[in-house]
Short mmCIF file of C-alpha atoms and ligand atoms in Angstrom, two decimals:
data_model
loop_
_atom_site.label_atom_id
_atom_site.label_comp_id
_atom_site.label_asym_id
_atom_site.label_seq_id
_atom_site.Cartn_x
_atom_site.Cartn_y
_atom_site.Cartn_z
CA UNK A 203 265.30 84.67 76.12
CA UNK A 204 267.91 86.21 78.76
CA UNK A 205 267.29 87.28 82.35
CA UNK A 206 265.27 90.90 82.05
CA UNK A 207 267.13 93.02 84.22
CA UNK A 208 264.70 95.98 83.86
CA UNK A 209 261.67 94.58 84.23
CA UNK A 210 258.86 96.73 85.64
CA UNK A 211 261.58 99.57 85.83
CA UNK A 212 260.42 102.88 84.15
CA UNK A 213 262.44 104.63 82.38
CA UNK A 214 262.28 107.93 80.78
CA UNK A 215 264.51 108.77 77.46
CA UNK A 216 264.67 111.58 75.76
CA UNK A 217 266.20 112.20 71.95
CA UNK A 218 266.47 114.16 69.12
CA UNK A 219 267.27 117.95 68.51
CA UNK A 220 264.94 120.56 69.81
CA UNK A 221 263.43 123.15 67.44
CA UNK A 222 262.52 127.15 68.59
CA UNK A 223 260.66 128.91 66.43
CA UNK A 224 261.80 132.65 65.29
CA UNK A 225 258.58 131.90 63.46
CA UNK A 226 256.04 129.91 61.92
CA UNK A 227 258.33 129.11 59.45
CA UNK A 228 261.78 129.31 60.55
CA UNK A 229 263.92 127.87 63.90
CA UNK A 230 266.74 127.48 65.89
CA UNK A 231 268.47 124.07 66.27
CA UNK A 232 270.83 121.59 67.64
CA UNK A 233 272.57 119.26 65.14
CA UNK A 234 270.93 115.60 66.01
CA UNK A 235 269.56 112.83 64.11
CA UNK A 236 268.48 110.59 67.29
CA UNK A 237 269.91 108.00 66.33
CA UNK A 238 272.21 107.19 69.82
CA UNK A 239 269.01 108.03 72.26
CA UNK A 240 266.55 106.13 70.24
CA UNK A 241 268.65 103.08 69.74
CA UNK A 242 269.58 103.16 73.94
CA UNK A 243 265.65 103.64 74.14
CA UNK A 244 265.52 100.68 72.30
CA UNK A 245 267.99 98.50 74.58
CA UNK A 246 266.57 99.19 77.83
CA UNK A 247 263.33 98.12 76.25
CA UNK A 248 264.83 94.60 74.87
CA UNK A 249 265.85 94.89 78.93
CA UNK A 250 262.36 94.68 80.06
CA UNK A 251 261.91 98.39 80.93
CA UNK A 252 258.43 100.29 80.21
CA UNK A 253 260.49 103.39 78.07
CA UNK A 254 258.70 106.60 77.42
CA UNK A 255 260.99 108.09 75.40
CA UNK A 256 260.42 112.07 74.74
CA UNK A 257 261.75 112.67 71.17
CA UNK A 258 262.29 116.20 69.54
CA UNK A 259 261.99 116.16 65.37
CA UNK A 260 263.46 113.57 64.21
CA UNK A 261 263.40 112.04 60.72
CA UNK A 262 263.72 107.94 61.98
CA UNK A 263 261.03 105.63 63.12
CA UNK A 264 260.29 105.26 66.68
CA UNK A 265 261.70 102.26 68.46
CA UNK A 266 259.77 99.16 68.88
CA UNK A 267 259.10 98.16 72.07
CA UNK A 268 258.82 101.93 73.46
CA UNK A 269 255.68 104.64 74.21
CA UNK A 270 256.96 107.85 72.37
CA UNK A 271 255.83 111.05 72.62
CA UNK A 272 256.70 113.60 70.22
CA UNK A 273 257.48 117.28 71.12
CA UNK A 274 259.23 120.47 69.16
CA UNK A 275 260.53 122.86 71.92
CA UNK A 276 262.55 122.31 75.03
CA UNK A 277 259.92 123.87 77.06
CA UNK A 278 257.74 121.39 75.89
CA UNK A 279 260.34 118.27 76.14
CA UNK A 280 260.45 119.57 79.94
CA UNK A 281 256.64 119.63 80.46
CA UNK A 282 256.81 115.93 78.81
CA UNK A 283 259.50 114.63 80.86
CA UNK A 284 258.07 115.69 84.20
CA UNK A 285 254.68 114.61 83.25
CA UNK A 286 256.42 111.29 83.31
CA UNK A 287 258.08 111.71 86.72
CA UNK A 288 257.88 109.35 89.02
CA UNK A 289 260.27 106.70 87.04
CA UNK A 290 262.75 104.95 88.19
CA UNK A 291 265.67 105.80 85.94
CA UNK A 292 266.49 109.16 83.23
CA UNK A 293 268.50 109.11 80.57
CA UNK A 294 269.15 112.18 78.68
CA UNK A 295 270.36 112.14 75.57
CA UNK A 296 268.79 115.23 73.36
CA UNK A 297 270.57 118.08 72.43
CA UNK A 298 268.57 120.64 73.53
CA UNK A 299 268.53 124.05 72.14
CA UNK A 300 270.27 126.46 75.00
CA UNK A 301 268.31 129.66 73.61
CA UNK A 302 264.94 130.13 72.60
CA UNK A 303 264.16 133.31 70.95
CA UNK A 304 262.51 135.69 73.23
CA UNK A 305 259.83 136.51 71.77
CA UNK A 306 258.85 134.69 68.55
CA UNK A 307 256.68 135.82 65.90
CA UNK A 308 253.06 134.65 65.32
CA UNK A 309 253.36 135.73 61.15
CA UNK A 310 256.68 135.28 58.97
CA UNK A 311 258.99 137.86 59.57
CA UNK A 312 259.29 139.57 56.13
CA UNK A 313 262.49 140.98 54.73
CA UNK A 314 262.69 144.97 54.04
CA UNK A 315 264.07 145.80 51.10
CA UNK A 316 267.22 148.19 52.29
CA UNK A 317 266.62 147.57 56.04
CA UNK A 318 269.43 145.83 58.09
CA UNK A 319 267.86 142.52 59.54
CA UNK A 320 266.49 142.52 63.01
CA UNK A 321 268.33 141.57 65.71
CA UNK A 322 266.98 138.17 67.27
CA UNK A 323 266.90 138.84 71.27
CA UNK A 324 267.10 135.17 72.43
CA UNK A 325 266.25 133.64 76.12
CA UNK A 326 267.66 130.69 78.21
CA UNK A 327 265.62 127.52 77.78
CA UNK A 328 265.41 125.63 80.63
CA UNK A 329 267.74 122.94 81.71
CA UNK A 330 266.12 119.30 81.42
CA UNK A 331 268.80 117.22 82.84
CA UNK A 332 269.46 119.67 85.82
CA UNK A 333 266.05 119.99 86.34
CA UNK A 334 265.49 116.32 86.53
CA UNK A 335 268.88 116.00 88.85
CA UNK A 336 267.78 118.02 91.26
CA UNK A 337 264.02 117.45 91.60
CA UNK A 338 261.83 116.63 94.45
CA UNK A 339 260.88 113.05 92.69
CA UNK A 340 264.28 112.50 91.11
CA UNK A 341 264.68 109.01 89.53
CA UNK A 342 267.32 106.49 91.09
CA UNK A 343 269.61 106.85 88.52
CA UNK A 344 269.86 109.73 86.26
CA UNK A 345 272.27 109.93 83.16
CA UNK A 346 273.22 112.88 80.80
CA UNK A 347 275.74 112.95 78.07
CA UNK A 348 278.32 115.60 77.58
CA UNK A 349 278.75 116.50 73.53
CA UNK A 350 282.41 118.41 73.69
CA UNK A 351 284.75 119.12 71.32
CA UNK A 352 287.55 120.07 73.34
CA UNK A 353 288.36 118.65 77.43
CA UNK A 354 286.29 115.76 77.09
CA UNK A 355 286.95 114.58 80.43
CA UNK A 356 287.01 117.95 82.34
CA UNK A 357 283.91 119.44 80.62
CA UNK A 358 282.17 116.14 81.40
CA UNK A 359 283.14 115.88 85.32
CA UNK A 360 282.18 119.68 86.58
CA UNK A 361 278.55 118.41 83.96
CA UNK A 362 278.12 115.53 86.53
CA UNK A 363 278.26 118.05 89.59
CA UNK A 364 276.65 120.97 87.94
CA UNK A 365 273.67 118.83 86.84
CA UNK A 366 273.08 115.73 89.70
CA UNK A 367 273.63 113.46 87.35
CA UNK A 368 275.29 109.86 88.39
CA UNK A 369 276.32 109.11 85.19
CA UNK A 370 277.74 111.34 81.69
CA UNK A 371 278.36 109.15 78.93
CA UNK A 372 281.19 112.13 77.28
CA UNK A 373 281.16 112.00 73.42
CA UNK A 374 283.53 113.74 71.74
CA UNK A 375 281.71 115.25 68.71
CA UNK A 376 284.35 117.56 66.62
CA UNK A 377 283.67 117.86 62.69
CA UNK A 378 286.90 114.86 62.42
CA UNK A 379 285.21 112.51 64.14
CA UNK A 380 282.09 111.56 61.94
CA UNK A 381 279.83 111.41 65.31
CA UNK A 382 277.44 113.51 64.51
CA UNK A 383 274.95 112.24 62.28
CA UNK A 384 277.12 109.10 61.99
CA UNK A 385 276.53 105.53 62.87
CA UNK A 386 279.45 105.17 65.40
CA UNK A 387 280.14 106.28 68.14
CA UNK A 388 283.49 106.61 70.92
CA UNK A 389 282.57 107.67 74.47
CA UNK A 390 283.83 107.79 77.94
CA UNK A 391 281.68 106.90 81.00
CA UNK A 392 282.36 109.59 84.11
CA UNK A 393 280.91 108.91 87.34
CA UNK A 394 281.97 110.09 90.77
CA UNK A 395 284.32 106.54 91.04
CA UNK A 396 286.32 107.02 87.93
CA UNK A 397 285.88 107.07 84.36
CA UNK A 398 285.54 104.39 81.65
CA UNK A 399 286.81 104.27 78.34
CA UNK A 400 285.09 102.65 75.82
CA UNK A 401 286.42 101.69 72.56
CA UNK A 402 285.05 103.02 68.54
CA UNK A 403 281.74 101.26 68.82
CA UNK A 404 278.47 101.47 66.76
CA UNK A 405 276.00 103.57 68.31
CA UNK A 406 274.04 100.25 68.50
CA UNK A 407 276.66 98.44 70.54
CA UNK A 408 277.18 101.70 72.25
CA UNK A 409 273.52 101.43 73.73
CA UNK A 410 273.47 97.70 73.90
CA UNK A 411 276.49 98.15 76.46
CA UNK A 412 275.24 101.52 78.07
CA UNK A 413 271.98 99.68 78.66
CA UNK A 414 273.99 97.01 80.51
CA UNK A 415 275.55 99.52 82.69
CA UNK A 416 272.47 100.89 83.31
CA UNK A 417 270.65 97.98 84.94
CA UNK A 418 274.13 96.78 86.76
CA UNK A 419 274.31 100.57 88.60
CA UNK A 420 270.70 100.62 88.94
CA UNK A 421 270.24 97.25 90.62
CA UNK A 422 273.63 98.16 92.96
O1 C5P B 186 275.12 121.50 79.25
P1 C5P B 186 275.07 120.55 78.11
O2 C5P B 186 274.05 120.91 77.06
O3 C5P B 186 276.39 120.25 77.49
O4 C5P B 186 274.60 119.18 78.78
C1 C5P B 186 274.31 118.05 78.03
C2 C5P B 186 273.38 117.16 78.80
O5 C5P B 186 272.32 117.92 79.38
C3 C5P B 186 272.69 116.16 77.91
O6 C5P B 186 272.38 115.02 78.67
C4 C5P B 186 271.44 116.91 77.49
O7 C5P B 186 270.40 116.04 77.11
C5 C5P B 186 271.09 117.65 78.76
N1 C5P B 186 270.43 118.94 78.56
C6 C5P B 186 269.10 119.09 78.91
N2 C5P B 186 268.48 120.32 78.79
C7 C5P B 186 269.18 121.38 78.32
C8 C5P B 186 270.52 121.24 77.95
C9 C5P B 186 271.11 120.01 78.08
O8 C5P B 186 268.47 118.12 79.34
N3 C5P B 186 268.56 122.56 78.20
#
């Protein structure tokens, strides 16, 4: 077995679309399988870190080595994430939902046979990764990604500012790329020193290398 970088680090993780009910039966979501956040969950474990990893619905197996908990709403992935706090490093990785609807409803909302639909009046959801950048018991290192599919680079810079993060790992995720849902992955690594380019990698190597990073910037 190798050195274990992360050992006795914890780390928080979180994955996975987030789902807002319009109600009971129906929602509002982001496009994500979790496949890049669970398998980086999965890497820092294999580096020795105690992961809680904070997954929205997903429909693959939680990674070995890691204490998941399981939420639906971004409200709730917040409560879940900050219920972790103090750790030691963040890395977040879900694609939230922006908008919750305002007010959803407790019983299905039933069509009216010659009535225009209802509008849906929809409210901000909170902002994990800020939230976490700028808190009172903010980790060491915090890391967000940036899913763009236009100005990679500038979109992902003013995100590092905007949100106190030290790191955004910058995807870029138009329909021609075969990210989304896809098993690769091609990403560029902004930080306030530069940015890093890495090559078309599988979204396993992509969080065996991130993980890397991770403890290297974390232990400098
Ligand atoms: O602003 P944008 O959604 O593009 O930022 C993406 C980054 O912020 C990701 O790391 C994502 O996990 C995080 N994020 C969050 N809470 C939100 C929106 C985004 O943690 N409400």
């Amino acid at each position: 077995a190798g050195p274990k970088p992360l050992q006795g680090r914890k780390v928080i993780v979180t994955s996975g679309p987030t789902h807002e009910p319009i109600d009971p039966v129906r929602y509002i979501a982001n496009r994500s399988s979790g496949k890049q956040g669970h398998s980086i969950a999965a890497a820092l474990a294999r580096l020795g870190a105690d992961v809680r990893l904070i997954s929205g619905p997903v429909t693959i197996p939680d990674p070995v080595g890691v204490t998941t908990v399981h939420v639906e709403t971004a409200t709730e992935m917040l409560g879940a994430v900050e219920a972790q706090l103090p750790a030691d490093i963040a890395v977040m990785v879900a694609a939230v939902a922006d908008w919750r609807v305002a007010a959803s409803a407790d019983q299905k909302i039933k069509k009216q046979p010659g009535e225009a639909p209802a509008p849906l009046a929809l409210t901000e959801n909170p902002d994990i990764l800020k939230t976490v950048g700028h808190h009172a018991q903010r980790p060491k290192l915090v890391v967000g990604f940036a899913a763009e599919t236009q100005n990679v680079e500038t979109n992902g810079r003013a995100k590092l500012e905007r949100k106190g993060a030290d790191l955004i790992v910058a995807n870029d995720v138009s329909p021609e790329t075969g990210v989304m849902g896809g098993d690769h992955n091609r990403v560029n690594i902004i930080a306030a020193d530069g940015i890093d380019v890495w090559p078309d990698l599988s979204k396993n190597d992509v969080a065996e290398r991130l993980a890397a990073l991770i403890a290297a910037r974390f232990a400098g």
